[in-house]
Amino acid sequence: MLHLTPEEWTAVALSLRVASVATAVSLPFGIAVAWLLARKDFPGKALLNAVIYLPLVLPPVVTGYLLLIVFGRRGIFGAWLADVGIVLSFRWTGAALACGVMAFPLLVGAIRLSIEAVDRKFEDAAATLGANRAWTLLTVTLPLALPGIIAGAVLAFARALGEFGATITFVSNIPGETQTISAAIYTLTQVPGGDAQALKLVGIAVAISLVALIVSEWFGRKAGARVHGV
Amino acid sequence: MVFDLASDMILVEIDKKLGEFALSVKFEGDSGVTALFGPSGSGKTSIVSMIAGLSKPDRGRIVAGGDTLFDSAAHIDKPAYRRRIGYVFQDGRLFPHMSVARNLDYGRWMSGAPRDDAQFARVTDLLDIAPLLKRRPGALSGGERQRVALGRALLMRPLLMLLDEPMASLDAARKREILPYFVRLRDETKLPMIYVSHDPAEVRQIATRVVRLDGGHVVATGGVELLGQ
């Protein structure tokens, strides 16, 4: 059986919390941005698209450093947020922010594709039946895009779970506060004799990711059947 | 004559350039069934799409049910969702993720009106779709799908019905099955309808008035005798 130390259990629980919060909080923004990119033309669209995909191509340590500059205690937004009592740097909430930012391109990409795949003729039909833009989105477009939204959320969750570079740069590696599974594995591989413990955490990381993928596949298939009207 | 429209009158007077194709039509309709009849490419679907508010004319005026839906001179352009026009599409366009019952109830739900079980029963009886309520659109035949689409449009209490080749995707047997429902609808309601078709036999059975189109223009208006023999 698994014999994990309390600190390691803490790291596992923290990772799950960070990844869940990162996914849940970024989901509404991800849907909004994906809808804008899929259905609207506006000045600056290409720039918005590039900025959203930036974390995918930047070295994670650069993203983490940028987060520190913007959301650190003396950062542009960080100082203002600290005044209203929200501190992100060196807290688990900051880890969630870093993971959310790193996972955002994957989330938006999957949802955007699924919204683009929704046939606009159903949106036209909804309009003739009295649905304004917002209701059409809520009752027709998003339900039809649901398989892609689920896939995007799981992808984002898995990415958030594995995030390392941006997180450790922005919120460091504090046991019990910001030390996720990845950071704990990294720490264990730095100390003599830590390999066995690291391997157990590796096993847990693989198991969580596998379960997430299987659950998403199952949900995706169910949602797909609904969408195809049978 | 003073241009005074009764409330069940329809007036369509629109110009629209679609690439190389120039659409310029003017016609009127009444409480019966006005058929837009003409070969494919004569602009029929573009016209109903503009009446529904799904696309915008370059210039002109659209009045239905005593309500100005579009008037370029007066800068009036009601959005589609506020026009209350029942649109039956060629391909039905039932929402695939909803049951037949929820599809039928969608217009009522969006309008925020209270549920009207009597009206719901009347329409499902008129179209014989009560046994289908629990089914998904994917499990319907072509004829059943079009009857549900017709019911969905009727239940939103429209001021005007647009029927865009509602039988075009059906085979001859299905057409014979569904045509009586359109006739029943014409005879049992006072709802003005615009019926798009390129099939003279179909138009002869359903229309009370014919607007003949060709190349984006009205070439003749009158009764079903316009269709010849």
CSV table of C-alpha atoms in Angstrom, one decimal:
chain,number,residue,atom,x,y,z
A,1,MET,CA,0.0,0.0,0.0
A,2,LEU,CA,0.9,3.6,-0.2
A,3,HIS,CA,2.8,5.0,2.8
A,4,LEU,CA,3.0,8.7,2.3
A,5,THR,CA,4.2,11.1,4.9
A,6,PRO,CA,1.7,13.8,6.1
A,7,GLU,CA,3.6,16.3,4.1
A,8,GLU,CA,3.2,14.3,0.9
A,9,TRP,CA,-0.5,13.8,1.5
A,10,THR,CA,-0.6,17.6,1.9
A,11,ALA,CA,1.1,18.0,-1.4
A,12,VAL,CA,-1.4,15.7,-3.1
A,13,ALA,CA,-4.4,17.5,-1.6
A,14,LEU,CA,-2.9,20.9,-2.4
A,15,SER,CA,-2.3,19.9,-6.0
A,16,LEU,CA,-5.9,18.8,-6.4
A,17,ARG,CA,-7.2,22.0,-4.8
A,18,VAL,CA,-5.0,24.2,-6.9
A,19,ALA,CA,-5.9,22.4,-10.1
A,20,SER,CA,-9.6,22.3,-9.3
A,21,VAL,CA,-9.8,26.0,-8.4
A,22,ALA,CA,-7.6,27.0,-11.4
A,23,THR,CA,-9.9,25.1,-13.7
A,24,ALA,CA,-13.2,26.2,-12.1
A,25,VAL,CA,-12.2,29.9,-12.0
A,26,SER,CA,-10.8,30.0,-15.5
A,27,LEU,CA,-13.7,28.1,-17.1
A,28,PRO,CA,-16.1,31.1,-17.4
A,29,PHE,CA,-13.4,33.4,-18.8
A,30,GLY,CA,-12.3,30.6,-21.1
A,31,ILE,CA,-15.8,30.2,-22.5
A,32,ALA,CA,-16.2,33.9,-22.9
A,33,VAL,CA,-12.9,34.3,-24.8
A,34,ALA,CA,-13.5,31.2,-26.9
A,35,TRP,CA,-16.9,32.5,-27.9
A,36,LEU,CA,-15.4,35.9,-28.8
A,37,LEU,CA,-12.7,34.3,-30.9
A,38,ALA,CA,-15.1,31.9,-32.6
A,39,ARG,CA,-18.0,34.1,-33.3
A,40,LYS,CA,-16.9,37.8,-33.3
A,41,ASP,CA,-14.7,40.0,-35.4
A,42,PHE,CA,-13.2,43.0,-33.6
A,43,PRO,CA,-10.1,45.1,-33.8
A,44,GLY,CA,-7.3,43.6,-31.9
A,45,LYS,CA,-8.6,40.0,-32.3
A,46,ALA,CA,-5.2,38.8,-33.6
A,47,LEU,CA,-3.5,40.4,-30.6
A,48,LEU,CA,-5.9,38.9,-28.1
A,49,ASN,CA,-5.4,35.5,-29.7
A,50,ALA,CA,-1.6,35.8,-29.5
A,51,VAL,CA,-1.6,37.0,-25.9
A,52,ILE,CA,-3.7,34.0,-24.8
A,53,TYR,CA,-1.4,31.5,-26.6
A,54,LEU,CA,1.7,33.2,-25.2
A,55,PRO,CA,2.0,31.0,-22.0
A,56,LEU,CA,2.1,27.9,-24.3
A,57,VAL,CA,5.3,29.1,-26.1
A,58,LEU,CA,7.0,31.2,-23.4
A,59,PRO,CA,9.4,29.4,-21.0
A,60,PRO,CA,7.2,28.8,-17.9
A,61,VAL,CA,9.8,30.6,-15.8
A,62,VAL,CA,9.2,33.7,-17.8
A,63,THR,CA,5.4,33.5,-17.3
A,64,GLY,CA,6.1,33.0,-13.5
A,65,TYR,CA,8.3,36.0,-13.4
A,66,LEU,CA,5.8,38.2,-15.3
A,67,LEU,CA,3.1,37.1,-12.8
A,68,LEU,CA,5.5,38.1,-10.0
A,69,ILE,CA,5.9,41.5,-11.6
A,70,VAL,CA,2.2,42.0,-12.1
A,71,PHE,CA,0.7,40.2,-9.1
A,72,GLY,CA,3.5,40.2,-6.6
A,73,ARG,CA,3.1,42.2,-3.4
A,74,ARG,CA,4.6,45.2,-5.0
A,75,GLY,CA,3.4,44.4,-8.4
A,76,ILE,CA,1.1,46.6,-10.6
A,77,PHE,CA,-2.1,44.7,-9.6
A,78,GLY,CA,-0.5,43.0,-6.6
A,79,ALA,CA,-0.1,46.1,-4.5
A,80,TRP,CA,-3.7,47.1,-5.3
A,81,LEU,CA,-5.0,43.6,-4.5
A,82,ALA,CA,-3.0,43.6,-1.2
A,83,ASP,CA,-4.7,46.8,-0.2
A,84,VAL,CA,-8.1,45.0,-0.4
A,85,GLY,CA,-6.7,42.0,1.4
A,86,ILE,CA,-5.9,39.6,-1.4
A,87,VAL,CA,-2.4,38.4,-1.5
A,88,LEU,CA,-1.4,36.0,-4.2
A,89,SER,CA,2.4,35.7,-4.1
A,90,PHE,CA,3.7,32.8,-2.0
A,91,ARG,CA,0.1,31.6,-1.4
A,92,TRP,CA,-1.8,28.6,-2.8
A,93,THR,CA,-4.1,31.0,-4.5
A,94,GLY,CA,-1.1,32.3,-6.4
A,95,ALA,CA,-0.3,28.8,-7.4
A,96,ALA,CA,-3.9,28.5,-8.7
A,97,LEU,CA,-3.4,31.7,-10.7
A,98,ALA,CA,-0.2,30.5,-12.2
A,99,CYS,CA,-1.7,27.1,-13.1
A,100,GLY,CA,-4.8,28.8,-14.6
A,101,VAL,CA,-2.7,31.1,-16.8
A,102,MET,CA,-0.6,28.2,-18.0
A,103,ALA,CA,-3.6,26.0,-18.8
A,104,PHE,CA,-5.7,28.8,-20.4
A,105,PRO,CA,-4.5,28.3,-24.0
A,106,LEU,CA,-5.5,24.7,-23.9
A,107,LEU,CA,-8.9,25.5,-22.3
A,108,VAL,CA,-9.7,28.2,-24.9
A,109,GLY,CA,-8.4,26.2,-27.8
A,110,ALA,CA,-10.6,23.2,-27.1
A,111,ILE,CA,-13.7,25.3,-26.4
A,112,ARG,CA,-13.2,27.5,-29.4
A,113,LEU,CA,-13.0,24.6,-31.8
A,114,SER,CA,-16.2,23.1,-30.4
A,115,ILE,CA,-18.1,26.4,-30.6
A,116,GLU,CA,-16.9,26.9,-34.2
A,117,ALA,CA,-18.3,23.4,-34.9
A,118,VAL,CA,-21.8,24.4,-33.7
A,119,ASP,CA,-23.9,24.9,-36.8
A,120,ARG,CA,-25.1,28.5,-36.9
A,121,LYS,CA,-28.4,27.5,-38.3
A,122,PHE,CA,-29.4,26.3,-34.9
A,123,GLU,CA,-28.6,29.8,-33.5
A,124,ASP,CA,-30.7,31.3,-36.3
A,125,ALA,CA,-33.6,29.0,-35.4
A,126,ALA,CA,-33.3,30.1,-31.7
A,127,ALA,CA,-33.4,33.8,-32.7
A,128,THR,CA,-36.6,33.3,-34.7
A,129,LEU,CA,-38.1,31.6,-31.6
A,130,GLY,CA,-37.4,34.7,-29.5
A,131,ALA,CA,-34.0,34.0,-28.0
A,132,ASN,CA,-31.7,37.0,-27.8
A,133,ARG,CA,-27.9,36.5,-28.1
A,134,ALA,CA,-27.3,35.6,-24.4
A,135,TRP,CA,-30.1,33.1,-24.3
A,136,THR,CA,-29.1,31.6,-27.6
A,137,LEU,CA,-25.6,31.1,-26.2
A,138,LEU,CA,-26.8,29.6,-22.9
A,139,THR,CA,-29.5,27.3,-24.3
A,140,VAL,CA,-28.2,26.3,-27.7
A,141,THR,CA,-24.5,27.1,-28.5
A,142,LEU,CA,-23.0,26.0,-25.2
A,143,PRO,CA,-25.0,22.8,-24.7
A,144,LEU,CA,-24.1,21.8,-28.3
A,145,ALA,CA,-20.4,22.6,-27.6
A,146,LEU,CA,-20.5,20.7,-24.3
A,147,PRO,CA,-18.3,17.8,-25.3
A,148,GLY,CA,-15.5,20.3,-26.3
A,149,ILE,CA,-16.0,22.3,-23.1
A,150,ILE,CA,-15.6,19.1,-21.0
A,151,ALA,CA,-12.5,18.1,-23.0
A,152,GLY,CA,-11.0,21.6,-22.5
A,153,ALA,CA,-11.7,21.6,-18.8
A,154,VAL,CA,-10.1,18.2,-18.3
A,155,LEU,CA,-7.1,19.2,-20.4
A,156,ALA,CA,-6.8,22.4,-18.3
A,157,PHE,CA,-7.1,20.4,-15.1
A,158,ALA,CA,-4.4,18.0,-16.2
A,159,ARG,CA,-2.1,20.8,-17.3
A,160,ALA,CA,-2.7,22.6,-14.0
A,161,LEU,CA,-1.8,19.5,-12.1
A,162,GLY,CA,1.5,19.2,-13.8
A,163,GLU,CA,2.4,22.9,-13.7
A,164,PHE,CA,5.9,23.5,-12.3
A,165,GLY,CA,8.0,26.2,-13.7
A,166,ALA,CA,5.6,29.2,-13.5
A,167,THR,CA,4.3,28.1,-10.1
A,168,ILE,CA,7.7,27.7,-8.4
A,169,THR,CA,8.9,31.0,-9.8
A,170,PHE,CA,5.8,32.9,-8.7
A,171,VAL,CA,4.9,31.3,-5.4
A,172,SER,CA,8.1,29.3,-4.5
A,173,ASN,CA,8.0,25.8,-3.0
A,174,ILE,CA,6.6,26.1,0.6
A,175,PRO,CA,5.4,22.8,2.1
A,176,GLY,CA,1.8,23.0,3.1
A,177,GLU,CA,1.2,26.3,1.2
A,178,THR,CA,2.5,26.1,-2.4
A,179,GLN,CA,4.3,22.8,-2.6
A,180,THR,CA,2.3,20.8,-5.2
A,181,ILE,CA,3.0,17.2,-6.2
A,182,SER,CA,5.4,18.4,-8.9
A,183,ALA,CA,7.3,20.7,-6.5
A,184,ALA,CA,7.4,17.9,-3.9
A,185,ILE,CA,8.9,15.4,-6.4
A,186,TYR,CA,11.4,18.0,-7.4
A,187,THR,CA,12.4,18.5,-3.7
A,188,LEU,CA,12.7,14.8,-3.1
A,189,THR,CA,14.9,14.2,-6.1
A,190,GLN,CA,17.3,16.9,-4.7
A,191,VAL,CA,17.9,15.1,-1.4
A,192,PRO,CA,19.9,11.8,-1.0
A,193,GLY,CA,17.5,8.8,-0.6
A,194,GLY,CA,14.4,10.6,-1.7
A,195,ASP,CA,14.0,8.6,-4.9
A,196,ALA,CA,11.6,6.0,-3.4
A,197,GLN,CA,9.3,8.7,-2.0
A,198,ALA,CA,9.5,10.6,-5.3
A,199,LEU,CA,8.4,7.4,-7.2
A,200,LYS,CA,5.3,7.1,-5.0
A,201,LEU,CA,4.3,10.6,-5.8
A,202,VAL,CA,5.0,10.0,-9.5
A,203,GLY,CA,2.6,7.0,-9.3
A,204,ILE,CA,-0.1,9.2,-7.8
A,205,ALA,CA,0.4,11.9,-10.4
A,206,VAL,CA,0.0,9.3,-13.2
A,207,ALA,CA,-3.1,7.8,-11.5
A,208,ILE,CA,-4.9,11.2,-11.1
A,209,SER,CA,-4.2,12.1,-14.7
A,210,LEU,CA,-5.4,8.7,-15.9
A,211,VAL,CA,-8.6,9.0,-13.9
A,212,ALA,CA,-9.2,12.5,-15.2
A,213,LEU,CA,-8.8,11.4,-18.8
A,214,ILE,CA,-11.1,8.4,-18.4
A,215,VAL,CA,-13.8,10.4,-16.7
A,216,SER,CA,-13.6,13.1,-19.5
A,217,GLU,CA,-13.8,10.4,-22.2
A,218,TRP,CA,-16.9,9.0,-20.5
A,219,PHE,CA,-18.6,12.4,-20.1
A,220,GLY,CA,-17.6,13.4,-23.6
A,221,ARG,CA,-19.2,10.3,-25.1
A,222,LYS,CA,-22.4,10.9,-23.1
A,223,ALA,CA,-22.5,14.6,-24.1
A,224,GLY,CA,-21.8,13.7,-27.7
A,225,ALA,CA,-24.8,11.3,-27.8
A,226,ARG,CA,-27.0,14.1,-26.4
A,227,VAL,CA,-25.7,16.6,-28.9
A,228,HIS,CA,-26.5,14.2,-31.8
A,229,GLY,CA,-30.1,14.0,-30.7
A,230,VAL,CA,-30.5,10.3,-30.1
B,1,MET,CA,-55.9,54.7,-52.6
B,2,VAL,CA,-54.5,55.4,-49.2
B,3,PHE,CA,-52.0,52.8,-48.2
B,4,ASP,CA,-53.7,51.6,-45.1
B,5,LEU,CA,-52.7,48.1,-44.0
B,6,ALA,CA,-55.1,45.9,-42.1
B,7,SER,CA,-53.3,44.1,-39.2
B,8,ASP,CA,-53.2,40.8,-41.0
B,9,MET,CA,-51.6,42.3,-44.1
B,10,ILE,CA,-48.0,41.8,-45.1
B,11,LEU,CA,-46.0,44.2,-47.1
B,12,VAL,CA,-42.5,43.4,-48.4
B,13,GLU,CA,-40.6,45.9,-50.4
B,14,ILE,CA,-36.9,45.2,-50.4
B,15,ASP,CA,-33.7,45.6,-52.4
B,16,LYS,CA,-30.6,43.6,-51.7
B,17,LYS,CA,-27.4,43.0,-53.5
B,18,LEU,CA,-25.9,39.6,-53.0
B,19,GLY,CA,-22.6,39.5,-54.9
B,20,GLU,CA,-23.5,39.5,-58.6
B,21,PHE,CA,-27.2,38.9,-57.8
B,22,ALA,CA,-29.5,41.8,-57.3
B,23,LEU,CA,-32.8,41.2,-55.5
B,24,SER,CA,-35.5,43.8,-55.8
B,25,VAL,CA,-39.0,42.7,-54.9
B,26,LYS,CA,-42.3,44.2,-53.8
B,27,PHE,CA,-45.4,42.2,-52.9
B,28,GLU,CA,-48.2,42.0,-50.4
B,29,GLY,CA,-49.8,39.2,-48.6
B,30,ASP,CA,-53.0,38.7,-46.5
B,31,SER,CA,-54.4,36.3,-43.9
B,32,GLY,CA,-54.2,33.4,-46.3
B,33,VAL,CA,-51.2,31.5,-47.7
B,34,THR,CA,-49.0,33.6,-50.0
B,35,ALA,CA,-46.7,31.4,-52.1
B,36,LEU,CA,-43.3,32.6,-53.2
B,37,PHE,CA,-43.0,30.5,-56.3
B,38,GLY,CA,-40.0,30.3,-58.6
B,39,PRO,CA,-37.0,28.3,-59.7
B,40,SER,CA,-34.0,27.8,-57.4
B,41,GLY,CA,-31.8,30.9,-57.4
B,42,SER,CA,-34.8,33.3,-57.9
B,43,GLY,CA,-34.2,34.7,-54.4
B,44,LYS,CA,-37.0,33.0,-52.4
B,45,THR,CA,-35.0,32.0,-49.4
B,46,SER,CA,-33.1,35.3,-49.3
B,47,ILE,CA,-36.5,37.1,-49.0
B,48,VAL,CA,-37.9,35.0,-46.1
B,49,SER,CA,-34.5,35.3,-44.3
B,50,MET,CA,-34.8,39.1,-44.5
B,51,ILE,CA,-38.5,39.0,-43.3
B,52,ALA,CA,-37.3,36.9,-40.3
B,53,GLY,CA,-34.5,39.4,-39.6
B,54,LEU,CA,-31.7,36.8,-40.1
B,55,SER,CA,-30.3,39.0,-42.8
B,56,LYS,CA,-30.6,42.7,-43.6
B,57,PRO,CA,-32.0,44.3,-46.8
B,58,ASP,CA,-29.9,47.2,-48.3
B,59,ARG,CA,-33.1,49.3,-48.5
B,60,GLY,CA,-36.8,48.9,-48.1
B,61,ARG,CA,-39.7,48.2,-45.8
B,62,ILE,CA,-41.2,45.1,-44.2
B,63,VAL,CA,-44.5,45.2,-42.4
B,64,ALA,CA,-46.4,42.3,-40.8
B,65,GLY,CA,-49.3,42.1,-38.4
B,66,GLY,CA,-49.6,45.9,-38.2
B,67,ASP,CA,-46.0,46.0,-37.0
B,68,THR,CA,-43.1,47.6,-39.0
B,69,LEU,CA,-40.2,45.1,-38.8
B,70,PHE,CA,-37.8,46.9,-41.0
B,71,ASP,CA,-37.8,50.4,-42.6
B,72,SER,CA,-34.5,51.7,-43.9
B,73,ALA,CA,-35.9,55.3,-44.3
B,74,ALA,CA,-37.1,55.4,-40.7
B,75,HIS,CA,-34.0,53.5,-39.4
B,76,ILE,CA,-36.2,50.7,-38.0
B,77,ASP,CA,-34.6,47.2,-37.8
B,78,LYS,CA,-36.2,44.9,-35.2
B,79,PRO,CA,-33.8,42.1,-34.2
B,80,ALA,CA,-34.9,38.6,-35.2
B,81,TYR,CA,-35.7,37.6,-31.7
B,82,ARG,CA,-38.3,40.3,-31.3
B,83,ARG,CA,-40.1,39.8,-34.6
B,84,ARG,CA,-42.4,37.0,-33.5
B,85,ILE,CA,-42.2,35.2,-36.9
B,86,GLY,CA,-42.6,31.5,-37.0
B,87,TYR,CA,-40.0,30.1,-39.3
B,88,VAL,CA,-40.1,26.5,-40.5
B,89,PHE,CA,-36.8,25.7,-42.1
B,90,GLN,CA,-36.3,23.3,-45.0
B,91,ASP,CA,-34.2,21.0,-42.7
B,92,GLY,CA,-36.4,21.5,-39.6
B,93,ARG,CA,-33.5,22.6,-37.4
B,94,LEU,CA,-34.9,21.0,-34.3
B,95,PHE,CA,-32.4,21.4,-31.4
B,96,PRO,CA,-30.7,18.0,-31.3
B,97,HIS,CA,-29.9,18.2,-27.6
B,98,MET,CA,-33.6,18.7,-26.5
B,99,SER,CA,-36.5,16.3,-26.5
B,100,VAL,CA,-39.4,17.0,-28.8
B,101,ALA,CA,-41.4,18.4,-25.9
B,102,ARG,CA,-38.7,20.9,-25.0
B,103,ASN,CA,-38.3,21.9,-28.6
B,104,LEU,CA,-42.0,22.6,-28.8
B,105,ASP,CA,-41.9,24.6,-25.6
B,106,TYR,CA,-38.8,26.6,-26.5
B,107,GLY,CA,-40.5,29.7,-27.9
B,108,ARG,CA,-42.8,30.0,-24.9
B,109,TRP,CA,-39.9,29.5,-22.6
B,110,MET,CA,-37.9,32.3,-24.3
B,111,SER,CA,-40.9,34.7,-24.2
B,112,GLY,CA,-41.3,34.2,-20.5
B,113,ALA,CA,-45.0,33.6,-20.9
B,114,PRO,CA,-46.8,31.2,-18.6
B,115,ARG,CA,-47.3,27.6,-19.7
B,116,ASP,CA,-50.5,27.2,-21.7
B,117,ASP,CA,-51.4,23.5,-21.6
B,118,ALA,CA,-54.6,23.9,-23.6
B,119,GLN,CA,-52.8,25.6,-26.5
B,120,PHE,CA,-50.0,23.0,-26.3
B,121,ALA,CA,-52.6,20.2,-26.5
B,122,ARG,CA,-54.4,22.0,-29.4
B,123,VAL,CA,-51.2,22.2,-31.5
B,124,THR,CA,-49.9,18.7,-30.7
B,125,ASP,CA,-53.4,17.3,-31.6
B,126,LEU,CA,-53.6,19.4,-34.8
B,127,LEU,CA,-50.3,17.9,-36.0
B,128,ASP,CA,-50.6,14.5,-34.4
B,129,ILE,CA,-47.3,14.8,-32.6
B,130,ALA,CA,-48.4,14.0,-29.0
B,131,PRO,CA,-47.0,10.5,-29.1
B,132,LEU,CA,-43.5,11.9,-30.1
B,133,LEU,CA,-43.1,14.3,-27.1
B,134,LYS,CA,-40.5,12.2,-25.2
B,135,ARG,CA,-38.4,11.4,-28.3
B,136,ARG,CA,-35.2,13.0,-29.4
B,137,PRO,CA,-35.1,14.7,-32.9
B,138,GLY,CA,-32.5,12.2,-34.0
B,139,ALA,CA,-35.1,9.4,-33.6
B,140,LEU,CA,-37.7,11.1,-35.8
B,141,SER,CA,-38.6,10.4,-39.5
B,142,GLY,CA,-38.4,13.3,-41.9
B,143,GLY,CA,-42.2,13.9,-41.9
B,144,GLU,CA,-42.4,13.7,-38.1
B,145,ARG,CA,-39.5,16.2,-37.8
B,146,GLN,CA,-41.2,18.7,-40.1
B,147,ARG,CA,-44.5,18.4,-38.1
B,148,VAL,CA,-42.6,19.1,-34.9
B,149,ALA,CA,-40.8,22.1,-36.5
B,150,LEU,CA,-44.2,23.4,-37.6
B,151,GLY,CA,-45.6,22.9,-34.1
B,152,ARG,CA,-42.6,24.6,-32.5
B,153,ALA,CA,-43.1,27.7,-34.7
B,154,LEU,CA,-46.9,27.7,-34.1
B,155,LEU,CA,-46.5,27.5,-30.3
B,156,MET,CA,-44.4,30.8,-30.1
B,157,ARG,CA,-47.7,32.5,-31.1
B,158,PRO,CA,-46.3,34.1,-34.3
B,159,LEU,CA,-47.8,37.1,-36.1
B,160,LEU,CA,-46.7,35.5,-39.4
B,161,MET,CA,-45.5,32.1,-40.5
B,162,LEU,CA,-42.6,31.6,-42.9
B,163,LEU,CA,-42.5,28.1,-44.5
B,164,ASP,CA,-39.3,27.7,-46.5
B,165,GLU,CA,-39.7,24.7,-48.7
B,166,PRO,CA,-40.8,22.7,-45.7
B,167,MET,CA,-41.3,19.5,-47.8
B,168,ALA,CA,-38.2,19.8,-50.0
B,169,SER,CA,-36.3,17.2,-48.1
B,170,LEU,CA,-39.1,14.6,-48.0
B,171,ASP,CA,-39.9,11.9,-50.5
B,172,ALA,CA,-43.3,11.7,-52.3
B,173,ALA,CA,-45.0,9.5,-49.7
B,174,ARG,CA,-43.9,11.8,-46.8
B,175,LYS,CA,-45.1,14.8,-48.8
B,176,ARG,CA,-48.5,13.2,-49.1
B,177,GLU,CA,-48.4,12.5,-45.4
B,178,ILE,CA,-47.6,16.1,-44.3
B,179,LEU,CA,-49.5,18.3,-46.9
B,180,PRO,CA,-52.9,17.8,-45.2
B,181,TYR,CA,-51.5,19.4,-42.0
B,182,PHE,CA,-50.5,22.5,-43.9
B,183,VAL,CA,-54.0,22.7,-45.4
B,184,ARG,CA,-55.6,22.2,-42.0
B,185,LEU,CA,-53.4,24.9,-40.6
B,186,ARG,CA,-54.5,27.3,-43.3
B,187,ASP,CA,-58.2,26.5,-42.8
B,188,GLU,CA,-58.3,26.4,-39.0
B,189,THR,CA,-56.2,29.4,-38.2
B,190,LYS,CA,-56.3,32.9,-39.5
B,191,LEU,CA,-52.5,33.1,-39.4
B,192,PRO,CA,-50.9,34.8,-42.4
B,193,MET,CA,-48.3,32.5,-44.0
B,194,ILE,CA,-45.6,32.8,-46.6
B,195,TYR,CA,-44.9,29.5,-48.3
B,196,VAL,CA,-41.8,29.1,-50.4
B,197,SER,CA,-41.7,26.4,-53.0
B,198,HIS,CA,-40.6,25.6,-56.5
B,199,ASP,CA,-43.2,22.8,-56.9
B,200,PRO,CA,-46.3,23.9,-58.7
B,201,ALA,CA,-48.4,20.9,-57.5
B,202,GLU,CA,-47.6,21.7,-53.9
B,203,VAL,CA,-48.4,25.4,-54.4
B,204,ARG,CA,-51.7,24.7,-56.1
B,205,GLN,CA,-52.9,22.7,-53.1
B,206,ILE,CA,-51.9,25.1,-50.4
B,207,ALA,CA,-51.7,28.7,-51.7
B,208,THR,CA,-54.4,31.3,-51.7
B,209,ARG,CA,-52.2,33.8,-53.5
B,210,VAL,CA,-49.1,33.4,-55.7
B,211,VAL,CA,-46.1,35.7,-56.1
B,212,ARG,CA,-44.0,34.4,-59.0
B,213,LEU,CA,-40.3,35.2,-58.8
B,214,ASP,CA,-37.5,35.0,-61.3
B,215,GLY,CA,-34.0,36.3,-61.2
B,216,GLY,CA,-34.6,38.3,-58.1
B,217,HIS,CA,-37.8,40.1,-59.4
B,218,VAL,CA,-41.5,39.6,-59.1
B,219,VAL,CA,-42.7,38.6,-62.5
B,220,ALA,CA,-46.4,38.1,-61.7
B,221,THR,CA,-48.8,38.1,-58.8
B,222,GLY,CA,-52.3,36.6,-58.6
B,223,GLY,CA,-54.2,33.4,-57.7
B,224,VAL,CA,-53.2,29.8,-58.3
B,225,GLU,CA,-54.2,30.1,-62.0
B,226,LEU,CA,-50.8,31.7,-62.4
B,227,LEU,CA,-49.3,28.3,-62.2
B,228,GLY,CA,-50.9,27.2,-65.5
B,229,GLN,CA,-51.9,23.6,-66.1
